Every structure is written in structure tokens, then in C-alpha cells.
Tab-separated table of C-alpha atoms and ligand atoms in Angstrom:
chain	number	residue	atom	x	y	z
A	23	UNK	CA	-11.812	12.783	4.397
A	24	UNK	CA	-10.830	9.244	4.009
A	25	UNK	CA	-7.693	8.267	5.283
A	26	UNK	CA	-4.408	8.782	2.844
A	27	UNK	CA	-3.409	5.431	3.576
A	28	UNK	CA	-6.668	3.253	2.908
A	29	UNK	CA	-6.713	1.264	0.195
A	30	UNK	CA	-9.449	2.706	-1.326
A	31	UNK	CA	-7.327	5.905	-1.800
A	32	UNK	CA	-4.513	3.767	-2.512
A	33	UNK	CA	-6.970	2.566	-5.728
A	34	UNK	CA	-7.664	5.900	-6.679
A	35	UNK	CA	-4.277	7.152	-6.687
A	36	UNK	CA	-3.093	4.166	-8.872
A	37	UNK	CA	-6.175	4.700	-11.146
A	38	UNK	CA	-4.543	7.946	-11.949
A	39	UNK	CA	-1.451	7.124	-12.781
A	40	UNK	CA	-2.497	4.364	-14.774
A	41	UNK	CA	-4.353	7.827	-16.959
A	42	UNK	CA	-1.534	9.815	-16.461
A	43	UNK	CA	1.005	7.210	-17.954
A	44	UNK	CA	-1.410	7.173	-21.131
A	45	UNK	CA	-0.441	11.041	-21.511
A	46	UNK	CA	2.952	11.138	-20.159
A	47	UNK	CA	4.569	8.428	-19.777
A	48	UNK	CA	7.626	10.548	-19.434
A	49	UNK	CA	6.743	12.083	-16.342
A	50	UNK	CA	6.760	8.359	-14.371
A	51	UNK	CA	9.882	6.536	-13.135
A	52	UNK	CA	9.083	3.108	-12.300
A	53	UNK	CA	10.995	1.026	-9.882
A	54	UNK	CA	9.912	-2.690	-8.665
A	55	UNK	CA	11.520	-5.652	-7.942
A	56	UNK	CA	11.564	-9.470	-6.661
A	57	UNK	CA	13.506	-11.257	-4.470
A	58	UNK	CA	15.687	-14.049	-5.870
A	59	UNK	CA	14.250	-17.197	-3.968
A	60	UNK	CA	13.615	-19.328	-7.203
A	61	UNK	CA	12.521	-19.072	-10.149
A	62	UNK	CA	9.518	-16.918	-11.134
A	63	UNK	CA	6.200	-18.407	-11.958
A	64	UNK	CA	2.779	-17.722	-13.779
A	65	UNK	CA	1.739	-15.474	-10.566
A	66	UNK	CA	4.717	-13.313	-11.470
A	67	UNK	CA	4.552	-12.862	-14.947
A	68	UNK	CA	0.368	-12.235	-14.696
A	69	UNK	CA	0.771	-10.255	-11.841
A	70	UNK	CA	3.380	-7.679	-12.585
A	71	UNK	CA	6.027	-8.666	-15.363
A	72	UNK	CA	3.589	-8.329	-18.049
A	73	UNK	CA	2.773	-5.001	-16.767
A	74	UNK	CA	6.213	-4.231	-16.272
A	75	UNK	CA	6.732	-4.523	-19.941
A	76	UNK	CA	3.862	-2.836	-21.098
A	77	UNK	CA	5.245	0.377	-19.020
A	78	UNK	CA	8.561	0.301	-20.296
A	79	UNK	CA	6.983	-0.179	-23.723
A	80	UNK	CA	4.753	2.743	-23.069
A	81	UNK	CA	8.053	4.913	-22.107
A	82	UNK	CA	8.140	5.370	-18.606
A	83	UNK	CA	11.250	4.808	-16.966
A	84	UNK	CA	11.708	1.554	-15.913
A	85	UNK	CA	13.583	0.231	-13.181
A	86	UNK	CA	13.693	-3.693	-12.074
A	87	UNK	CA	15.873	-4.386	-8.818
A	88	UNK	CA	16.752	-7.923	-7.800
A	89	UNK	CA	16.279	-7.632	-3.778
A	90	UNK	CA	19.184	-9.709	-3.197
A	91	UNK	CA	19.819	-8.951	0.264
A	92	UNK	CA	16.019	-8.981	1.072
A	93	UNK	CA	16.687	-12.704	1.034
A	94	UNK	CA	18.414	-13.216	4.766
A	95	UNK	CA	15.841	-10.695	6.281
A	96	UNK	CA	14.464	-14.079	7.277
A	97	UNK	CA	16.479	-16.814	6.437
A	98	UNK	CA	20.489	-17.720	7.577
A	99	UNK	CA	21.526	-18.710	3.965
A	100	UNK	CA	22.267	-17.609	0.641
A	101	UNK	CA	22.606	-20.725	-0.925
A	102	UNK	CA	22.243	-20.520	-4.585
A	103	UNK	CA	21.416	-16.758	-4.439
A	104	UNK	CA	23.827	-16.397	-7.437
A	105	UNK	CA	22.248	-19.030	-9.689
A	106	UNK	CA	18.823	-17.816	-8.504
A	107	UNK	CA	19.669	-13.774	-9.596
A	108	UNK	CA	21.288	-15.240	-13.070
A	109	UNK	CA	17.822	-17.065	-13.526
A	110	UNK	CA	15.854	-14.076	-12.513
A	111	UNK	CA	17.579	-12.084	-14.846
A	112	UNK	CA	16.843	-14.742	-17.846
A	113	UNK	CA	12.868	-14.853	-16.597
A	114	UNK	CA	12.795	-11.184	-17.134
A	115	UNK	CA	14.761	-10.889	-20.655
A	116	UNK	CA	12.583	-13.564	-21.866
A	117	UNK	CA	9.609	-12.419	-20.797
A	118	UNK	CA	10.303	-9.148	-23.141
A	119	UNK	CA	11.988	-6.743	-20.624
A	120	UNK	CA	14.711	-4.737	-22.831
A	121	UNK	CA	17.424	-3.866	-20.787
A	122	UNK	CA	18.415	-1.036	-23.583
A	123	UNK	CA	14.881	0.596	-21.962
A	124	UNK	CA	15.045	-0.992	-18.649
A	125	UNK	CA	17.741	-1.108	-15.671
A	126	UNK	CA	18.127	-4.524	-14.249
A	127	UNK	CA	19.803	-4.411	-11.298
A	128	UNK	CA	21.038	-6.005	-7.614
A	129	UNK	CA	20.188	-4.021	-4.835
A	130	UNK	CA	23.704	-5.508	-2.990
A	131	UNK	CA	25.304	-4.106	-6.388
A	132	UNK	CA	24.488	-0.333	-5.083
A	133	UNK	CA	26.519	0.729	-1.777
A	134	UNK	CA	25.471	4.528	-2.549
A	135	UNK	CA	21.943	3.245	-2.752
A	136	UNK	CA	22.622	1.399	0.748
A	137	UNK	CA	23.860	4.331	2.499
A	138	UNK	CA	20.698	6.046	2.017
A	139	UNK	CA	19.286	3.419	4.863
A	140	UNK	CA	21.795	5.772	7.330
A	141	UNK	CA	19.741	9.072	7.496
A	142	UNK	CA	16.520	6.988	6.196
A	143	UNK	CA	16.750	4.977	9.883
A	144	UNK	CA	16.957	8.413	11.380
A	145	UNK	CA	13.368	9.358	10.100
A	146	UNK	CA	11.156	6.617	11.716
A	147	UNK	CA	10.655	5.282	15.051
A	148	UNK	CA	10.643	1.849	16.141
A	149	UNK	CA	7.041	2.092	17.003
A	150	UNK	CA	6.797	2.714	13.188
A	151	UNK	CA	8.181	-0.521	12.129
A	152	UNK	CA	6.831	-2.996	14.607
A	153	UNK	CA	3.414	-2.610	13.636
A	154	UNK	CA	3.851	-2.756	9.951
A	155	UNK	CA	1.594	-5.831	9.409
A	156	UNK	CA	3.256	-7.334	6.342
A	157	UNK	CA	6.401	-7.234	8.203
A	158	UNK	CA	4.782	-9.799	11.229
A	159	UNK	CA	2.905	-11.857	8.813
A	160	UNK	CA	6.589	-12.621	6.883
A	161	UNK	CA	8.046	-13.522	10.359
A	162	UNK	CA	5.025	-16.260	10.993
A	163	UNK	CA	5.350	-17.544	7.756
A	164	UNK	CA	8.914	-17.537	7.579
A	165	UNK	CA	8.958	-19.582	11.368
A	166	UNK	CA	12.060	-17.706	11.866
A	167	UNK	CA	12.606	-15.137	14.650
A	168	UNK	CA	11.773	-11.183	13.844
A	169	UNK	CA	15.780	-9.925	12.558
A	170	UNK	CA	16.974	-6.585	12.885
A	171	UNK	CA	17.084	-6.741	8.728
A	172	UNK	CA	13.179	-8.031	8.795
A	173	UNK	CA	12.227	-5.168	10.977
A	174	UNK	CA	13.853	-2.478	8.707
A	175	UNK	CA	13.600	-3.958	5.411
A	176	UNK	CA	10.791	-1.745	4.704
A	177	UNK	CA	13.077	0.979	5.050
A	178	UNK	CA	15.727	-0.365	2.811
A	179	UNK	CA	12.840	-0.645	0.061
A	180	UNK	CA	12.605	2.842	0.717
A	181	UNK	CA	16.267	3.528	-0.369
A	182	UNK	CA	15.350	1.011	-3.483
A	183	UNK	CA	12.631	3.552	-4.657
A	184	UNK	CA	13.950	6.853	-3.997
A	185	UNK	CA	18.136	6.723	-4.669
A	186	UNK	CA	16.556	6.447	-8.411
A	187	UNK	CA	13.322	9.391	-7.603
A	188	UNK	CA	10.925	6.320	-8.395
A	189	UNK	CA	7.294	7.682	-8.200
A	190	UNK	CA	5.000	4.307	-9.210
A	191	UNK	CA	5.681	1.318	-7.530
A	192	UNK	CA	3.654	-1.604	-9.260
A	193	UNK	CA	2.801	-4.013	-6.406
A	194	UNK	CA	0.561	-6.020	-4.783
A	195	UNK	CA	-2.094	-5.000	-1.973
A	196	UNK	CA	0.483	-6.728	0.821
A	197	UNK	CA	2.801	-4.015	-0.471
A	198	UNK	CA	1.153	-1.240	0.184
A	199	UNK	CA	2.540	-0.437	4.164
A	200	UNK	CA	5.760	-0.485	2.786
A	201	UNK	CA	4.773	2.230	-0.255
A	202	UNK	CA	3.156	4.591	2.618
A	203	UNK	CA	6.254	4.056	4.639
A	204	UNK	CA	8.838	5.261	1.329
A	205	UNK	CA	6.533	8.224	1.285
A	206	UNK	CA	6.393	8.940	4.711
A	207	UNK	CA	10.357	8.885	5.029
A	208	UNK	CA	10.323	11.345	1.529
A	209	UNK	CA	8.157	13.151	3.001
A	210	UNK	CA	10.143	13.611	6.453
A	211	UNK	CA	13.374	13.864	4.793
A	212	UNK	CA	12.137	16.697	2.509
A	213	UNK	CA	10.692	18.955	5.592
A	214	UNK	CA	13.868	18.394	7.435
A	215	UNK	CA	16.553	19.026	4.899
A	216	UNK	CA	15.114	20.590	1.921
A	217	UNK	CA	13.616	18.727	-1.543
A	218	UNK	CA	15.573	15.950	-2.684
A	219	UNK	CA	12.852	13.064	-3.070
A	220	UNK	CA	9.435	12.817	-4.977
A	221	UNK	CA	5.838	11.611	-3.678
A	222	UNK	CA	5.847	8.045	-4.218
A	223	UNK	CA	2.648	5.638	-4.918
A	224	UNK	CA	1.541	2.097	-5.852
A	225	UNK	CA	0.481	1.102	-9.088
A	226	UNK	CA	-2.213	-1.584	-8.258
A	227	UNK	CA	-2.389	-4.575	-10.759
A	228	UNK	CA	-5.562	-4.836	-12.329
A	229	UNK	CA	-5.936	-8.875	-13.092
A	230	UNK	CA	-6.808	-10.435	-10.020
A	231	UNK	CA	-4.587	-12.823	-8.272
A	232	UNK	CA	-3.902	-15.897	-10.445
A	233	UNK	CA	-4.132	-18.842	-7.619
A	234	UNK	CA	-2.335	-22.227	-7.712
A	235	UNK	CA	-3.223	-25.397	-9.350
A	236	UNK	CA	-4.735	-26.588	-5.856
A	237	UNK	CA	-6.542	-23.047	-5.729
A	238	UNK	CA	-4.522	-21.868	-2.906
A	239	UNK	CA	-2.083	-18.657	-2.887
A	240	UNK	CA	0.783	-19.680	-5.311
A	241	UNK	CA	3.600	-20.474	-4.027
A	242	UNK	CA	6.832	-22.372	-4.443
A	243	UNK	CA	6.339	-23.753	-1.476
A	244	UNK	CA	3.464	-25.515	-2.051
A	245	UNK	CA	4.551	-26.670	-5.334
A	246	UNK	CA	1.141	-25.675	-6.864
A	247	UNK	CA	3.217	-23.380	-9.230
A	248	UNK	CA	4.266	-23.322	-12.882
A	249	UNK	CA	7.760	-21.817	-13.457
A	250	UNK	CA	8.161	-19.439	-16.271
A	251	UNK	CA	11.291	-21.703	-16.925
A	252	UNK	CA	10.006	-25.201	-17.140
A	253	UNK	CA	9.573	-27.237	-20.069
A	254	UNK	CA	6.035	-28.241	-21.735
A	255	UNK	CA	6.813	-31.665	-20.521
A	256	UNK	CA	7.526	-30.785	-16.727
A	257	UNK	CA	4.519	-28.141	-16.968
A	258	UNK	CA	2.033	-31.357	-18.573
A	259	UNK	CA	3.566	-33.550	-15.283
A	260	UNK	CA	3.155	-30.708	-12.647
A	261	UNK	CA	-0.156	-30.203	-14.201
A	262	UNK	CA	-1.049	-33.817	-14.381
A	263	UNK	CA	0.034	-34.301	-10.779
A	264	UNK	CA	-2.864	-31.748	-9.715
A	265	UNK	CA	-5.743	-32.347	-7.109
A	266	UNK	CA	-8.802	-32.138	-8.287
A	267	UNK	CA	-12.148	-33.678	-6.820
A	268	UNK	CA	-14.385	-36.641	-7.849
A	269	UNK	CA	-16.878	-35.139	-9.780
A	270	UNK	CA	-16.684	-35.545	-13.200
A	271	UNK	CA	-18.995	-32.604	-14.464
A	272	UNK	CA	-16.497	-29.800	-14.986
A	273	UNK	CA	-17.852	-26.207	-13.153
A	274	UNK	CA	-16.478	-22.888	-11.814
A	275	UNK	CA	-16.247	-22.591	-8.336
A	276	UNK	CA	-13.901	-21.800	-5.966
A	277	UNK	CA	-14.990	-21.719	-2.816
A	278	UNK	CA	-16.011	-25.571	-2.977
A	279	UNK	CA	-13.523	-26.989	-6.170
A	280	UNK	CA	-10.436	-24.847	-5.286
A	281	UNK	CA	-8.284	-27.421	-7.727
A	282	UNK	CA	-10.676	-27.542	-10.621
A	283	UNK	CA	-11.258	-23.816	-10.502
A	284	UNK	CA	-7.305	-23.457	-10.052
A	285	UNK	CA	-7.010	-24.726	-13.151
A	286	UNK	CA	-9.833	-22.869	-14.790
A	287	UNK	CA	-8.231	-19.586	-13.421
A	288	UNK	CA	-5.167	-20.403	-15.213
A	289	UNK	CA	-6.659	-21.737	-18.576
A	290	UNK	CA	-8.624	-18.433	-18.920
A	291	UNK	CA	-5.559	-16.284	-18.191
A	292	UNK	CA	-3.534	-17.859	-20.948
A	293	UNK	CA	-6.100	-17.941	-23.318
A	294	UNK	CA	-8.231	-14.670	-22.910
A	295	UNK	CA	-11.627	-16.743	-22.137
A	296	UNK	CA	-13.345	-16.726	-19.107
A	297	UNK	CA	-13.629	-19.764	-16.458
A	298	UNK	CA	-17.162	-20.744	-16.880
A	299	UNK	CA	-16.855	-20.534	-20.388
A	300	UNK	CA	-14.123	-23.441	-20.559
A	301	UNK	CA	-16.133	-24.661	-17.769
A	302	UNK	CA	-18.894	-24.923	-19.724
A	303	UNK	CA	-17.045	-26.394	-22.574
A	304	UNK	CA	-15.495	-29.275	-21.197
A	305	UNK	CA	-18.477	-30.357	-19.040
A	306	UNK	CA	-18.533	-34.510	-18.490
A	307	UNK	CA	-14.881	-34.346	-19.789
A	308	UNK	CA	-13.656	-34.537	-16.333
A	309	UNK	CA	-10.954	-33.617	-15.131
A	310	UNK	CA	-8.636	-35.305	-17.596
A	311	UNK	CA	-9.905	-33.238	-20.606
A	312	UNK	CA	-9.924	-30.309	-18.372
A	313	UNK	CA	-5.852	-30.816	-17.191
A	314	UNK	CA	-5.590	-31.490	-20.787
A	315	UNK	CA	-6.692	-28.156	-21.944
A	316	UNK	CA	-4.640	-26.281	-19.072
A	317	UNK	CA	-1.659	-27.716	-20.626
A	318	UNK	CA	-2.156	-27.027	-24.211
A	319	UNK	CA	-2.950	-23.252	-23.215
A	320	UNK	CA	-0.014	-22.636	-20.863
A	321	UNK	CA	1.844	-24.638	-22.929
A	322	UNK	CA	0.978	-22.611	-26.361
A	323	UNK	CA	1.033	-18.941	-24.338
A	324	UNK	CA	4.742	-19.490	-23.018
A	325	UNK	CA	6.522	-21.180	-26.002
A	326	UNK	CA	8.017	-18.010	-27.127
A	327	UNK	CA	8.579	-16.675	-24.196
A	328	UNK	CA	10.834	-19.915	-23.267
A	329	UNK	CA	12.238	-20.782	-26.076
A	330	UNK	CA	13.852	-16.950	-26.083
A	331	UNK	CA	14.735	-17.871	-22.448
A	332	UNK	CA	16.309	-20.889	-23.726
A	333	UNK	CA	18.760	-18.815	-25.626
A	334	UNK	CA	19.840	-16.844	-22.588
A	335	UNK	CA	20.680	-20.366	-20.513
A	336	UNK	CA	22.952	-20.664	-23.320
A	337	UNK	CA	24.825	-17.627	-22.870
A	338	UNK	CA	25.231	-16.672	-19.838
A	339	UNK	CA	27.871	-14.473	-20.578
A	340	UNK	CA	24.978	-12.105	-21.812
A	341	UNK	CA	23.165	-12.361	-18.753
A	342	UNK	CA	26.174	-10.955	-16.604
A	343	UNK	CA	26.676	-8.376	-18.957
A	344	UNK	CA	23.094	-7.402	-18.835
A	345	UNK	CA	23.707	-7.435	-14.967
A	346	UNK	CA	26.831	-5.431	-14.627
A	347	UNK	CA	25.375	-2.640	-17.216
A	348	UNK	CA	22.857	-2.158	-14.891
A	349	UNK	CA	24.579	-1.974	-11.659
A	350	UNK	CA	27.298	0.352	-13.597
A	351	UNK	CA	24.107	2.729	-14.335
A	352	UNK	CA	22.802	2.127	-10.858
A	353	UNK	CA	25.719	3.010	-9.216
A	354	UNK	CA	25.715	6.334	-11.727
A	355	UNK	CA	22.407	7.354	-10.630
A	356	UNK	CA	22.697	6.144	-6.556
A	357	UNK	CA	26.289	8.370	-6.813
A	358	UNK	CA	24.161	11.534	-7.551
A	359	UNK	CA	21.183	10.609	-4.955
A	360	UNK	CA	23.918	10.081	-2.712
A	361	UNK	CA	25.360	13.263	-3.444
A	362	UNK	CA	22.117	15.588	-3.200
A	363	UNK	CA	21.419	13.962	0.126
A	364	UNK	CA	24.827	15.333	1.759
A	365	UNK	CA	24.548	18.491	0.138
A	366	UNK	CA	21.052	19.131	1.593
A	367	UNK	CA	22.450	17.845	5.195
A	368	UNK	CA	25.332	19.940	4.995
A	369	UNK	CA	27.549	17.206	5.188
A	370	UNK	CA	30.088	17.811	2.429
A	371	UNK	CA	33.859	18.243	3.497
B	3	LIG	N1	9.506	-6.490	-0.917
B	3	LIG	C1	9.243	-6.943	-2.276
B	3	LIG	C2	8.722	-8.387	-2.194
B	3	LIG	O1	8.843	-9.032	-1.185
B	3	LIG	C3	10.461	-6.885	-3.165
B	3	LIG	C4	11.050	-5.511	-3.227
B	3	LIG	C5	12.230	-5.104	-2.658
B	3	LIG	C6	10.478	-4.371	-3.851
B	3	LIG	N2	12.431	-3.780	-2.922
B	3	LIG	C7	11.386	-3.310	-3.639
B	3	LIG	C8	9.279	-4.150	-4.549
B	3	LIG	C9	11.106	-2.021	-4.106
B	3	LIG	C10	9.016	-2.879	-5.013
B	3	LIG	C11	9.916	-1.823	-4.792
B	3	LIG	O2	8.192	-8.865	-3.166
């Protein structure tokens, strides 16, 4: 029997909910979110919002939470965490998430959704949490010491996915502890107090990870990125401003041209090809024919989707709006949770 938690089932599992949501999409309640450090960039949108849309567009319920508070697990400010959610909310209108379908929300927004983290806390030991391995690679990264909020964040993701019964969690592979924790504290709470929470599991992306312009992990932080929200002039200079190498032939491969295959990964993304295709195509243009074509196709796939998000910068009293209708259903739905979680403790007065 392979283990429940492997990847491999992991895969599986996702593989059949990516069937089942063909055939009912009805059955699925999706929740996922981001955490409002900046603005969100090509990794995001290939990674997950596209998919994000295509599930809400498919019917499932959708549910996007702006992990507001996941912010100071390792950090001691919130400097411009308001102008960051705003702009987070604008990435995701713009990049076709309907919030007549789709609950945008911030997780600070929900205190019935925070209380959960009481009897949640109660279900998993401290053993539990210190070897979650996603947990200690975000403190090394982060340089700053391991928080009591770092080391139970997991757990508050928990309360993120289950005050609203959220069964598919679209995420990434570094994800994944935190998924088999949420089920493991359903799973505890249900055999303790009764049925209140449903089995939870990831739904894997299927493009692989879209890497930087340098060919490393994208990040903000290594300004290799392209935000969703810049302009086809400051995505031609970002471009532009790319490492590449000295040879002018033009080829696919990774391991040895991270930058020139960085920007092959994200040429064929935007425009359907594949790398060695383009590769192939540009040849002795160098690298300046090749940055040239990474432009144009970015440039060309995202000009819709910013010029609606241009409209929302210009009314941002939309964008509250759009907020505060979905804490105000949030804070509905949390209520009940809430509600069935004191009943099935016994502790209603
Ligand atoms: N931990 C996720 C991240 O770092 C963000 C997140 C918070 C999340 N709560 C969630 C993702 C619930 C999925 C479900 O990217």
C-alpha cells in the first residue's frame, strides 16, 4: 500500500478530481489563496489563476482568500499590506475571476473563521508541526527566527479550507504537508466530535513551473519576474535587462543556458509553441531577436488582461466593494461553520 501522503498518491487523487469536476462540478468547493506580498506575476497566473478561472467557469464553487495575516508569520511589518490586498484583488478581477461566481476574500476579514484555530490547535501536537518541512524551509529563507504564527500557520490554513467545507485545494507540490495536515485535523475533529468537516485534497497544476527570466525559481525577490500589472514598456525593460550568455546561436537548455531557456519557457507559455521550436526559429538571431520575441508574446497574451486591470486602478471604489461582498458572505458562511462546531462540542449556552 503506498503511503496516503506520497506524492504519487497525492497525483492520483488530484487526477481524479480533475475527472470528477468534468462530471460534477457541483459536487467540488474550491478554496485557495495567496498572500499579499506584491503584486502577482506570470508564475501566478500560469500556475494557478488561470486554473482558478477555468474551475469557477466550469461551476465548482470557488473560493479565493487573501492570506493577509499569513504575511507576519515571518516578517515584523505590514507595510503596504492594504495597497498590496487592493492590488491583489485587481490581479484577480482582471485576470477573469467573477466575483458574482467567486468569493474574494481576507482571511483577517473572518473572526468566526479564526476561532476555528481554538479547537483546531487542540488536535495536533507540537511534534506535528515542527517537522512540517515547508514550514523550516520558509524560516531559512525568510532569515527570520521560527514565530509561534510560522509554526501554526499550517493550522490556520486549515481553518481557511474547512470554515467554508473546501474539498480541492489547487496548489503547488510545496503545499502539499499543509493539505495532509487540513485533513488530518478533519479527520481528528470528526472522530472526536461527530461529522462537521469533509476529506480535503490538492488539486495539482498540470503546466510545469514557469521559471524566471534568469531560469531560476521566480521570485520577486530576485527581480527575474514579470508582474501581471506592469506595462508593455516596463515588461520590454525588465525583459531587456535579462542575463543571457555569449553565444549567439539560440537553443533550449536549461541546465547549461538557464537565462536563454528562461526566456524560451516563457515565450512558449504565452504563445502555445514549444521551446525548441522558437528555439529553432530564431537560431543566429541571438539573444536580441530572442528578448525581442519574449516581449511581443507576453506583451500580446496580457493586453487584455491589463488593460481590464487598468479599469479597476481607476475605480477603486469597485475593488472595496468587491472586497467587503466577500467578507460579508464569508462571515455568513464562517457564522454557520462556527456554529456546527459548538453544537457538535456541546458547547452552546
Ligand atoms: N500558504 C499559501 C502560500 O504560501 C497561501 C494560503 C493561505 C493558502 N491559506 C491557504 C493556499 C489555503 C491554499 C489554501 O502560498
Amino acid at each position: 500500500m503506498p503511503n496516503e501522503n506520497s506524492y504519487e498518491v497525492a497525483l492520483q487523487k488530484s487526477n481524479a478530481i480533475r475527472e470528477g469536476l468534468t462530471k460534477t462540478p457541483e459536487k467540488f468547493t474550491m478554496l485557495t489563496g495567496d498572500r499579499p506580498t506584491g503584486r502577482l506575476h506570470l508564475g501566478h497566473y500560469f500556475g494557478t489563476l488561470k486554473g482558478r478561472v477555468e474551475l469557477q467557469n466550469m461551476g465548482a464553487k470557488t473560493n479565493v482568500l487573501i492570506a493577509d495575516y499569513q504575511v507576519i508569520t515571518d516578517r515584523d511589518t505590514t507595510e503596504h499590506i492594504q495597497d498590496n490586498v487592493y492590488n491583489m484583488v485587481m490581479d484577480y478581477l482582471a485576470c477573469g475571476i467573477d466575483p458574482d461566481k467567486t468569493m474574494i476574500y481576507a482571511h483577517s476579514a473572518v473572526p468566526a473563521a479564526n476561532q476555528l484555530m481554538l479547537p483546531f490547535l487542540s488536535l495536533v501536537s507540537e511534534a506535528e508541526l515542527a517537522r512540517n518541512p515547508t514550514v523550516k524551509a520558509e524560516m531559512e529563507a525568510s532569515g527570520h527566527e521560527l514565530t509561534g504564527l510560522l509554526l501554526t500557520y499550517p493550522v490556520h490554513q486549515a481553518c481557511d479550507i474547512l470554515f467554508c467545507k473546501g474539498n480541492v485545494v489547487p496548489v503547488g507540490r510545496d503545499q502539499l504537508p499543509h493539505i495532509e495536515l487540513t485533513r488530518t485535523i478533519a479527520r481528528r475533529f470528526n472522530n472526536r466530535y461527530g461529522k462537521v468537516f469533509p476529506e480535503v485534497d490538492a488539486l495539482l497544476s498540470e503546466t510545469p513551473l514557469l521559471p524566471g527570466l534568469d531560469g531560476r525559481k521566480m521570485s520577486k525577490s530576485y527581480g527575474n519576474a514579470i508582474n501581471i500589472s506592469m506595462t508593455a514598456e516596463e515588461t520590454a525593460k525588465r525583459i531587456k535587462k535579462s542575463q543571457t550568455d555569449s553565444e549567439r546561436m539560440i537553443t533550449f537548455d536549461p541546465e547549461n543556458r538557464p537565462g536563454v531557456s528562461g526566456l524560451l519557457s516563457t515565450a512558449a507559455i504565452c504563445t502555445g509553441r514549444s521551446e525548441v521550436e522558437i528555439a529553432e526559429e530564431i537560431g543566429m538571431g541571438g539573444s536580441g531577436q530572442l528578448k525581442k520575441y519574449v516581449t511581443e508574446a507576453v506583451n500580446k497574451y496580457f493586453a487584455p488582461i491589463r488593460e481590464r486591470r487598468q479599469r479597476y486602478e481607476n475605480d477603486l471604489d469597485y475593488v472595496k466593494d468587491v472586497l467587503h461582498e466577500g467578507n460579508r458572505r464569508a462571515n455568513e458562511i464562517a457564522e454557520q461553520t462556527l456554529a456546527e462546531v459548538q453544537d457538535a462540542m456541546g458547547m452552546v449556552y
